[in-house]
Amino acid sequence: MSGPASIRFRTAVALSMVVTLLWLAAAAVTSRLLTREMGQVFDSALQETGQRILQLAVIDVLSREEEGITQHVNPLDTHGEYFTYLVRDTQGRVLLASHSAAPELFPSFAAPGFYQTADFRFYQEMAVQGTVILTISEPMAHRQEVARELALGLALPLIAVIPLSVLGIFYALGYGLHPLGQLRQQLARRDANDLAPLGTEALPGELRPIAGAVNQLFLRLGKAFDAERSFAANAAHELRTPLAGAVVQLQRLRQQTREPETARRADEIELTLKRLTRLSERLVQLSRAEGARLLTDTPQDLSVVLRLVLQDFDRGPDAGRAQLTLPPAPVLSQVDPDAVAIVARNLIENALRHGDGGRVRVALSSQGELSVENDCATVSPQELAELSGRFVRGIGSGEGSGLGLAIVETIAERIGTPLQLSSPILGQQGGFRAALYLGRRA
């Protein structure tokens, strides 16, 4: 089933139908009025013609030496007659007739006036005290032909006027609804994190209340998101100190105790606290990814940031496992260096945790694409599509928080670049690859 039509299309169709019906109704009414007026004109011409012929017929009849002689008026040339007439006396004898008049088609009427049958319109007039009677007729087919020509003359212009009116309606509606289209495009160009107010200065009066309501909604959403991010960031930040203190106390307790069971439990608690510490760090990173400014006005070299991140890993338990490949020339980026470090750190930690224990290959292309690859079993397409969700842990994630790829996905969305996850690696039987573009924008 197709979706609902646009406002412009529905309104244009409705207006076109209304205008078309109005044009047709106006043409029908006009045709009817003109036909009535033409009928009156024809009746007037029939009456005037009959009265003039009667005057001539009276003179002709009275000047005859013999009575009851029928005389036909001979035409000067061959032509069709619209009016035919008979002049008769009171006994019904034909005294005078037009050249094509058929007496059997002329009924006798009791009084002067207009009469009509299915095929003819008659007018009867009398003179000389009713002794000379003229009946003149006009075929109804003549009047019907004139009515058809009149209706055709009104209909032919409509064949051009109606399509032009429809085109004019579509164009006028498009012009009138152009500000609505601009507002729609302005909203469509925004990403999920753009809650800046809409500009209302150039909008017409009818759309300003709508834009104002949308701005109020953006404002409320912004405040709600800020409160949520602030709570998560503050809570995670405040947890750092007590968690670090608790870890130190556990380490001291483990050193002082001589009971193996107590030491074992202290180790388990320390692991749990360290996992909670990492989770709080991820929450702080996620809050920064969602709320901080990620693009700067001054481009920075990505190679410098990646070297610093790899140096941190080389000081830890996974020293030497991450291999960095950089282009010979600097690669500039407008992405904030802290955001770049967060992206690189999370991708590398994800590769180290889920890899098969081999090397993790970190590469930066000269165009600014950062890719991180690790060897592992092939990840199914379904699991691959869900990995960037929050608190989604891959198979064998161990102590993972389920936020690493979600943080990278959030940063990628906000800087306008896709996070590309693929498995297996192109040209290999297995492996996992994560890549995104961090280079300088035009």
Short mmCIF file of C-alpha atoms in Angstrom, two decimals:
data_model
loop_
_atom_site.label_atom_id
_atom_site.label_comp_id
_atom_site.label_asym_id
_atom_site.label_seq_id
_atom_site.Cartn_x
_atom_site.Cartn_y
_atom_site.Cartn_z
CA MET A 1 0.00 0.00 0.00
CA SER A 2 1.37 3.39 -0.94
CA GLY A 3 1.81 6.08 1.68
CA PRO A 4 -0.34 9.16 2.00
CA ALA A 5 0.02 11.75 -0.75
CA SER A 6 1.66 15.08 -0.07
CA ILE A 7 -0.36 18.11 1.00
CA ARG A 8 0.55 19.86 -2.23
CA PHE A 9 -0.63 16.95 -4.39
CA ARG A 10 -3.89 16.39 -2.51
CA THR A 11 -4.70 20.11 -2.43
CA ALA A 12 -3.83 20.54 -6.10
CA VAL A 13 -6.01 17.59 -7.10
CA ALA A 14 -8.91 18.85 -5.00
CA LEU A 15 -8.62 22.40 -6.37
CA SER A 16 -8.27 21.08 -9.92
CA MET A 17 -11.44 19.04 -9.55
CA VAL A 18 -13.31 22.00 -8.06
CA VAL A 19 -12.10 24.37 -10.78
CA THR A 20 -12.93 21.84 -13.50
CA LEU A 21 -16.44 21.33 -12.14
CA LEU A 22 -16.93 25.08 -11.85
CA TRP A 23 -15.79 25.60 -15.45
CA LEU A 24 -18.09 22.84 -16.69
CA ALA A 25 -21.01 24.12 -14.63
CA ALA A 26 -20.43 27.67 -15.84
CA ALA A 27 -20.25 26.45 -19.46
CA ALA A 28 -23.45 24.41 -19.02
CA VAL A 29 -25.35 27.32 -17.44
CA THR A 30 -24.04 29.73 -20.07
CA SER A 31 -25.01 27.35 -22.85
CA ARG A 32 -28.50 26.97 -21.41
CA LEU A 33 -28.97 30.72 -21.02
CA LEU A 34 -27.68 31.42 -24.52
CA THR A 35 -29.89 28.69 -25.95
CA ARG A 36 -32.90 30.30 -24.28
CA GLU A 37 -31.89 33.72 -25.56
CA MET A 38 -31.34 32.33 -29.05
CA GLY A 39 -34.78 30.71 -28.90
CA GLN A 40 -36.30 34.10 -28.13
CA VAL A 41 -34.32 35.66 -31.00
CA PHE A 42 -35.52 32.93 -33.38
CA ASP A 43 -39.12 33.41 -32.22
CA SER A 44 -38.82 37.14 -32.77
CA ALA A 45 -37.39 36.59 -36.26
CA LEU A 46 -40.14 34.04 -37.01
CA GLN A 47 -42.84 36.44 -35.87
CA GLU A 48 -41.42 39.45 -37.71
CA THR A 49 -40.90 37.47 -40.90
CA GLY A 50 -44.44 36.09 -40.73
CA GLN A 51 -45.95 39.56 -40.21
CA ARG A 52 -44.05 41.03 -43.16
CA ILE A 53 -45.01 38.13 -45.41
CA LEU A 54 -48.67 38.44 -44.32
CA GLN A 55 -48.78 42.10 -45.34
CA LEU A 56 -47.46 41.23 -48.80
CA ALA A 57 -49.77 38.24 -49.05
CA VAL A 58 -52.87 40.35 -48.25
CA ILE A 59 -52.02 42.80 -51.03
CA ASP A 60 -51.42 39.94 -53.44
CA VAL A 61 -54.60 38.08 -52.54
CA LEU A 62 -56.84 41.15 -52.66
CA SER A 63 -55.49 42.18 -56.05
CA ARG A 64 -56.41 38.87 -57.66
CA GLU A 65 -59.29 38.67 -60.08
CA GLU A 66 -60.10 35.05 -59.19
CA GLU A 67 -60.44 33.55 -55.74
CA GLY A 68 -59.01 30.27 -54.45
CA ILE A 69 -55.96 30.17 -56.72
CA THR A 70 -52.84 28.71 -55.17
CA GLN A 71 -49.67 30.58 -55.96
CA HIS A 72 -46.13 29.39 -55.15
CA VAL A 73 -43.28 31.84 -54.73
CA ASN A 74 -40.47 30.78 -57.05
CA PRO A 75 -36.93 31.23 -55.69
CA LEU A 76 -34.40 33.31 -57.57
CA ASP A 77 -31.76 30.57 -57.01
CA THR A 78 -31.59 27.18 -55.37
CA HIS A 79 -31.20 27.37 -51.59
CA GLY A 80 -32.47 25.74 -48.46
CA GLU A 81 -35.26 27.44 -46.54
CA TYR A 82 -35.16 27.85 -42.79
CA PHE A 83 -38.63 29.47 -42.86
CA THR A 84 -41.50 27.99 -44.90
CA TYR A 85 -45.00 29.41 -44.93
CA LEU A 86 -48.55 28.94 -46.15
CA VAL A 87 -51.28 31.54 -46.58
CA ARG A 88 -54.77 30.04 -46.41
CA ASP A 89 -58.33 31.26 -46.26
CA THR A 90 -60.98 30.29 -43.78
CA GLN A 91 -61.94 27.27 -45.90
CA GLY A 92 -58.35 25.92 -45.69
CA ARG A 93 -57.53 26.66 -49.33
CA VAL A 94 -53.88 27.51 -49.89
CA LEU A 95 -53.61 31.00 -51.39
CA LEU A 96 -49.85 31.45 -51.23
CA ALA A 97 -46.95 29.15 -50.33
CA SER A 98 -43.19 29.23 -50.27
CA HIS A 99 -41.49 27.11 -52.89
CA SER A 100 -40.63 24.17 -50.52
CA ALA A 101 -43.68 24.32 -48.25
CA ALA A 102 -45.55 21.02 -47.86
CA PRO A 103 -49.19 21.75 -46.91
CA GLU A 104 -49.58 18.44 -45.10
CA LEU A 105 -46.93 19.53 -42.59
CA PHE A 106 -48.84 22.69 -41.64
CA PRO A 107 -51.59 22.03 -39.10
CA SER A 108 -54.37 24.54 -38.68
CA PHE A 109 -54.44 26.37 -35.35
CA ALA A 110 -57.46 28.04 -33.81
CA ALA A 111 -55.80 31.29 -32.79
CA PRO A 112 -52.75 33.39 -33.63
CA GLY A 113 -49.52 32.73 -31.74
CA PHE A 114 -46.64 30.29 -31.36
CA TYR A 115 -47.07 26.53 -31.53
CA GLN A 116 -44.58 23.70 -31.48
CA THR A 117 -44.51 20.07 -32.52
CA ALA A 118 -41.73 17.53 -32.32
CA ASP A 119 -40.19 18.70 -35.60
CA PHE A 120 -41.29 22.31 -36.17
CA ARG A 121 -41.86 25.66 -34.48
CA PHE A 122 -44.92 27.47 -35.90
CA TYR A 123 -46.21 31.02 -35.80
CA GLN A 124 -49.72 31.86 -37.00
CA GLU A 125 -51.09 35.31 -37.79
CA MET A 126 -54.46 36.49 -39.31
CA ALA A 127 -55.53 39.48 -41.30
CA VAL A 128 -58.65 40.90 -43.03
CA GLN A 129 -60.88 39.94 -40.13
CA GLY A 130 -59.48 36.43 -39.99
CA THR A 131 -60.07 35.58 -43.63
CA VAL A 132 -56.40 35.47 -44.52
CA ILE A 133 -54.38 33.13 -42.29
CA LEU A 134 -50.57 32.85 -42.46
CA THR A 135 -48.71 29.97 -40.86
CA ILE A 136 -44.90 30.11 -40.92
CA SER A 137 -42.66 27.29 -39.65
CA GLU A 138 -39.04 26.72 -38.73
CA PRO A 139 -37.48 23.24 -38.34
CA MET A 140 -36.49 22.40 -34.77
CA ALA A 141 -33.41 20.71 -36.22
CA HIS A 142 -32.13 24.16 -37.20
CA ARG A 143 -32.40 25.43 -33.65
CA GLN A 144 -30.84 22.24 -32.27
CA GLU A 145 -27.92 22.58 -34.66
CA VAL A 146 -27.33 26.16 -33.52
CA ALA A 147 -27.49 25.03 -29.87
CA ARG A 148 -24.91 22.30 -30.56
CA GLU A 149 -22.59 24.74 -32.29
CA LEU A 150 -23.01 27.16 -29.39
CA ALA A 151 -22.18 24.43 -26.83
CA LEU A 152 -19.21 23.32 -28.91
CA GLY A 153 -17.98 26.90 -29.09
CA LEU A 154 -18.06 27.07 -25.30
CA ALA A 155 -16.48 23.62 -24.80
CA LEU A 156 -13.53 23.96 -27.15
CA PRO A 157 -11.80 26.73 -25.15
CA LEU A 158 -12.23 24.63 -22.00
CA ILE A 159 -10.06 21.91 -23.53
CA ALA A 160 -7.16 24.33 -23.28
CA VAL A 161 -8.30 26.36 -20.26
CA ILE A 162 -8.81 23.43 -17.87
CA PRO A 163 -5.30 21.87 -18.32
CA LEU A 164 -3.73 25.33 -18.06
CA SER A 165 -5.72 25.95 -14.89
CA VAL A 166 -4.54 22.64 -13.41
CA LEU A 167 -0.90 23.47 -14.24
CA GLY A 168 -1.37 26.93 -12.76
CA ILE A 169 -2.80 25.43 -9.56
CA PHE A 170 0.14 23.03 -9.18
CA TYR A 171 2.65 25.81 -9.79
CA ALA A 172 0.90 28.26 -7.47
CA LEU A 173 0.67 25.68 -4.69
CA GLY A 174 4.33 24.81 -5.14
CA TYR A 175 5.24 28.47 -4.88
CA GLY A 176 2.96 29.04 -1.90
CA LEU A 177 4.16 25.94 -0.04
CA HIS A 178 7.84 26.58 -0.77
CA PRO A 179 8.52 27.84 2.80
CA LEU A 180 7.04 24.60 4.15
CA GLY A 181 9.40 22.63 1.94
CA GLN A 182 12.33 24.71 3.18
CA LEU A 183 11.34 23.99 6.78
CA ARG A 184 11.12 20.28 5.99
CA GLN A 185 14.56 20.30 4.35
CA GLN A 186 16.00 22.23 7.27
CA LEU A 187 14.79 19.51 9.63
CA ALA A 188 15.82 16.66 7.30
CA ARG A 189 19.41 17.92 7.08
CA ARG A 190 19.86 17.70 10.85
CA ASP A 191 21.41 14.71 12.51
CA ALA A 192 20.14 13.13 15.71
CA ASN A 193 22.37 15.30 17.90
CA ASP A 194 21.59 18.71 16.37
CA LEU A 195 19.12 20.41 18.69
CA ALA A 196 19.89 23.99 17.71
CA PRO A 197 16.76 26.17 17.34
CA LEU A 198 15.25 26.68 13.92
CA GLY A 199 15.47 30.07 12.27
CA THR A 200 12.03 31.69 12.14
CA GLU A 201 12.79 35.11 10.63
CA ALA A 202 12.22 34.06 7.01
CA LEU A 203 9.19 31.87 7.72
CA PRO A 204 5.63 33.07 6.97
CA GLY A 205 3.26 33.74 9.83
CA GLU A 206 1.48 30.39 9.50
CA LEU A 207 4.70 28.39 10.01
CA ARG A 208 6.23 30.42 12.82
CA PRO A 209 4.08 28.81 15.55
CA ILE A 210 5.10 25.36 14.25
CA ALA A 211 8.79 26.29 14.23
CA GLY A 212 8.38 27.81 17.69
CA ALA A 213 6.83 24.61 19.02
CA VAL A 214 9.64 22.54 17.47
CA ASN A 215 12.21 24.86 19.07
CA GLN A 216 10.54 24.40 22.44
CA LEU A 217 10.70 20.65 21.94
CA PHE A 218 14.39 20.89 21.02
CA LEU A 219 15.01 22.95 24.14
CA ARG A 220 13.28 20.42 26.41
CA LEU A 221 15.09 17.53 24.75
CA GLY A 222 18.42 19.33 25.07
CA LYS A 223 17.86 19.93 28.76
CA ALA A 224 16.86 16.31 29.29
CA PHE A 225 19.90 15.01 27.42
CA ASP A 226 22.22 17.41 29.26
CA ALA A 227 20.82 16.30 32.58
CA GLU A 228 21.23 12.63 31.64
CA ARG A 229 24.81 13.13 30.42
CA SER A 230 25.68 15.29 33.41
CA PHE A 231 24.36 12.69 35.83
CA ALA A 232 26.25 9.85 34.13
CA ALA A 233 29.47 11.86 33.92
CA ASN A 234 29.29 13.15 37.49
CA ALA A 235 28.37 9.76 38.89
CA ALA A 236 31.21 8.07 37.02
CA HIS A 237 33.66 10.81 38.02
CA GLU A 238 32.66 10.67 41.67
CA LEU A 239 33.10 6.89 41.69
CA ARG A 240 36.75 7.09 40.71
CA THR A 241 38.13 8.18 44.08
CA PRO A 242 36.24 5.72 46.31
CA LEU A 243 36.91 2.90 43.85
CA ALA A 244 40.63 3.67 43.81
CA GLY A 245 40.63 3.84 47.62
CA ALA A 246 38.81 0.55 47.88
CA VAL A 247 41.33 -1.13 45.55
CA VAL A 248 44.23 0.18 47.67
CA GLN A 249 42.62 -1.08 50.86
CA LEU A 250 42.05 -4.51 49.32
CA GLN A 251 45.65 -4.69 48.19
CA ARG A 252 46.82 -3.85 51.72
CA LEU A 253 44.39 -6.41 53.15
CA ARG A 254 45.74 -9.08 50.82
CA GLN A 255 49.30 -8.29 51.87
CA GLN A 256 48.44 -8.45 55.58
CA THR A 257 46.29 -11.57 55.60
CA ARG A 258 47.73 -15.03 55.84
CA GLU A 259 44.51 -16.90 55.12
CA PRO A 260 44.36 -18.20 51.51
CA GLU A 261 40.54 -17.98 51.37
CA THR A 262 40.58 -14.32 52.43
CA ALA A 263 43.30 -13.53 49.89
CA ARG A 264 41.30 -15.29 47.15
CA ARG A 265 38.17 -13.30 47.96
CA ALA A 266 40.20 -10.10 48.08
CA ASP A 267 41.46 -10.86 44.56
CA GLU A 268 37.89 -11.41 43.31
CA ILE A 269 36.70 -8.17 44.90
CA GLU A 270 39.67 -6.30 43.42
CA LEU A 271 38.81 -7.62 39.94
CA THR A 272 35.20 -6.52 40.39
CA LEU A 273 36.27 -3.06 41.54
CA LYS A 274 38.66 -2.71 38.62
CA ARG A 275 35.87 -3.73 36.24
CA LEU A 276 33.64 -1.08 37.85
CA THR A 277 36.46 1.45 37.46
CA ARG A 278 36.73 0.68 33.75
CA LEU A 279 32.96 0.96 33.40
CA SER A 280 32.99 4.40 35.05
CA GLU A 281 35.76 5.48 32.66
CA ARG A 282 33.65 4.30 29.70
CA LEU A 283 30.65 6.22 31.02
CA VAL A 284 32.77 9.37 31.21
CA GLN A 285 33.94 8.76 27.64
CA LEU A 286 30.36 8.17 26.47
CA SER A 287 29.22 11.40 28.14
CA ARG A 288 32.01 13.28 26.36
CA ALA A 289 31.15 11.61 23.05
CA GLU A 290 27.52 12.68 23.39
CA GLY A 291 27.95 16.20 24.74
CA ALA A 292 31.37 17.67 24.04
CA ARG A 293 32.44 19.55 20.95
CA LEU A 294 34.16 17.02 18.72
CA LEU A 295 35.28 19.23 15.82
CA THR A 296 37.87 21.98 16.21
CA ASP A 297 38.77 24.96 14.06
CA THR A 298 42.49 24.11 14.03
CA PRO A 299 43.46 20.83 12.33
CA GLN A 300 45.77 18.48 14.26
CA ASP A 301 48.09 15.69 13.10
CA LEU A 302 46.46 12.31 13.70
CA SER A 303 49.82 10.54 13.72
CA VAL A 304 50.90 12.31 16.89
CA VAL A 305 47.74 11.27 18.77
CA LEU A 306 48.00 7.65 17.64
CA ARG A 307 51.66 7.42 18.71
CA LEU A 308 50.74 8.62 22.20
CA VAL A 309 47.92 6.07 22.46
CA LEU A 310 50.21 3.21 21.37
CA GLN A 311 52.83 4.30 23.92
CA ASP A 312 50.22 3.89 26.67
CA PHE A 313 49.49 0.33 25.52
CA ASP A 314 53.22 -0.48 25.37
CA ARG A 315 53.48 0.34 29.08
CA GLY A 316 50.72 -2.11 30.02
CA PRO A 317 50.28 -5.88 30.07
CA ASP A 318 49.63 -5.94 26.29
CA ALA A 319 52.94 -4.29 25.41
CA GLY A 320 54.11 -5.06 21.91
CA ARG A 321 50.84 -6.58 20.69
CA ALA A 322 49.60 -3.44 18.88
CA GLN A 323 51.47 -2.64 15.66
CA LEU A 324 51.05 0.91 14.29
CA THR A 325 51.46 1.81 10.60
CA LEU A 326 51.55 5.51 9.73
CA PRO A 327 51.97 7.37 6.41
CA PRO A 328 55.18 9.34 5.91
CA ALA A 329 53.43 12.71 5.75
CA PRO A 330 51.27 14.28 8.50
CA VAL A 331 47.54 13.57 8.29
CA LEU A 332 45.52 16.57 9.45
CA SER A 333 42.10 16.27 11.06
CA GLN A 334 39.55 18.64 12.55
CA VAL A 335 38.38 15.98 15.00
CA ASP A 336 39.29 16.88 18.59
CA PRO A 337 42.49 15.01 19.63
CA ASP A 338 40.79 13.72 22.80
CA ALA A 339 37.99 12.23 20.68
CA VAL A 340 40.57 10.65 18.35
CA ALA A 341 42.34 9.14 21.36
CA ILE A 342 39.04 7.77 22.72
CA VAL A 343 38.23 6.19 19.35
CA ALA A 344 41.69 4.64 18.95
CA ARG A 345 41.87 3.39 22.53
CA ASN A 346 38.46 1.71 22.40
CA LEU A 347 39.09 0.08 19.03
CA ILE A 348 42.50 -1.23 20.10
CA GLU A 349 41.21 -2.51 23.46
CA ASN A 350 38.33 -4.22 21.67
CA ALA A 351 40.78 -5.88 19.25
CA LEU A 352 43.12 -6.98 22.06
CA ARG A 353 40.26 -8.41 24.12
CA HIS A 354 38.53 -10.28 21.30
CA GLY A 355 41.57 -11.32 19.27
CA ASP A 356 43.19 -14.72 19.32
CA GLY A 357 46.26 -13.43 21.16
CA GLY A 358 48.15 -12.33 18.06
CA ARG A 359 49.10 -8.87 16.94
CA VAL A 360 46.61 -6.06 16.47
CA ARG A 361 47.23 -4.06 13.33
CA VAL A 362 46.52 -0.31 13.62
CA ALA A 363 46.87 1.64 10.37
CA LEU A 364 46.26 5.23 9.31
CA SER A 365 45.99 5.94 5.60
CA SER A 366 47.22 9.12 3.97
CA GLN A 367 43.56 10.11 3.38
CA GLY A 368 42.78 9.85 7.10
CA GLU A 369 41.10 6.45 7.46
CA LEU A 370 41.88 4.74 10.76
CA SER A 371 41.58 0.94 10.72
CA VAL A 372 42.14 -1.63 13.46
CA GLU A 373 42.38 -5.35 12.58
CA ASN A 374 42.72 -8.44 14.71
CA ASP A 375 42.77 -12.15 13.99
CA CYS A 376 39.78 -14.12 15.28
CA ALA A 377 37.00 -16.40 14.16
CA THR A 378 34.54 -14.94 11.69
CA VAL A 379 31.78 -12.88 13.31
CA SER A 380 28.30 -13.61 11.97
CA PRO A 381 26.48 -10.81 10.11
CA GLN A 382 23.73 -10.71 12.74
CA GLU A 383 26.20 -10.30 15.60
CA LEU A 384 28.20 -7.81 13.54
CA ALA A 385 25.11 -5.60 13.13
CA GLU A 386 24.51 -5.58 16.90
CA LEU A 387 28.06 -5.02 18.14
CA SER A 388 27.89 -1.22 18.19
CA GLY A 389 24.88 -1.22 20.52
CA ARG A 390 25.28 -0.15 24.11
CA PHE A 391 26.13 -2.87 26.63
CA VAL A 392 26.35 -5.43 23.83
CA ARG A 393 29.21 -7.82 24.48
CA GLY A 394 30.70 -10.10 21.87
CA ILE A 395 31.29 -13.76 22.39
CA GLY A 396 34.24 -14.27 24.70
CA SER A 397 34.29 -10.61 25.77
CA GLY A 398 35.37 -11.51 29.30
CA GLU A 399 35.55 -8.35 31.35
CA GLY A 400 34.37 -6.04 28.60
CA SER A 401 31.89 -3.28 29.45
CA GLY A 402 29.94 -3.49 26.20
CA LEU A 403 30.42 0.25 25.61
CA GLY A 404 33.63 0.45 23.56
CA LEU A 405 32.14 0.20 20.07
CA ALA A 406 29.05 2.14 21.19
CA ILE A 407 31.30 5.07 22.17
CA VAL A 408 33.11 4.91 18.81
CA GLU A 409 29.74 4.71 16.98
CA THR A 410 28.48 7.79 18.85
CA ILE A 411 31.58 9.81 17.97
CA ALA A 412 31.38 8.65 14.34
CA GLU A 413 27.75 9.77 14.07
CA ARG A 414 28.50 13.18 15.57
CA ILE A 415 31.43 13.89 13.25
CA GLY A 416 29.45 12.67 10.25
CA THR A 417 31.35 9.53 9.27
CA PRO A 418 30.23 5.88 9.32
CA LEU A 419 31.84 3.22 11.50
CA GLN A 420 32.55 0.26 9.21
CA LEU A 421 32.70 -3.18 10.85
CA SER A 422 33.58 -6.19 8.72
CA SER A 423 34.33 -9.84 9.26
CA PRO A 424 36.12 -11.71 7.81
CA ILE A 425 38.85 -9.33 6.70
CA LEU A 426 38.99 -8.98 2.93
CA GLY A 427 41.27 -11.66 1.50
CA GLN A 428 41.37 -13.72 4.71
CA GLN A 429 39.44 -16.64 6.15
CA GLY A 430 38.63 -14.84 9.40
CA GLY A 431 39.47 -11.74 11.40
CA PHE A 432 37.68 -8.55 12.39
CA ARG A 433 38.19 -5.06 11.04
CA ALA A 434 36.88 -1.71 12.30
CA ALA A 435 37.48 1.46 10.29
CA LEU A 436 36.29 5.06 10.11
CA TYR A 437 37.37 8.24 8.37
CA LEU A 438 38.96 10.91 10.58
CA GLY A 439 40.69 13.02 7.93
CA ARG A 440 40.28 16.69 7.26
CA ARG A 441 37.01 17.79 5.74
CA ALA A 442 36.85 19.97 2.66
#
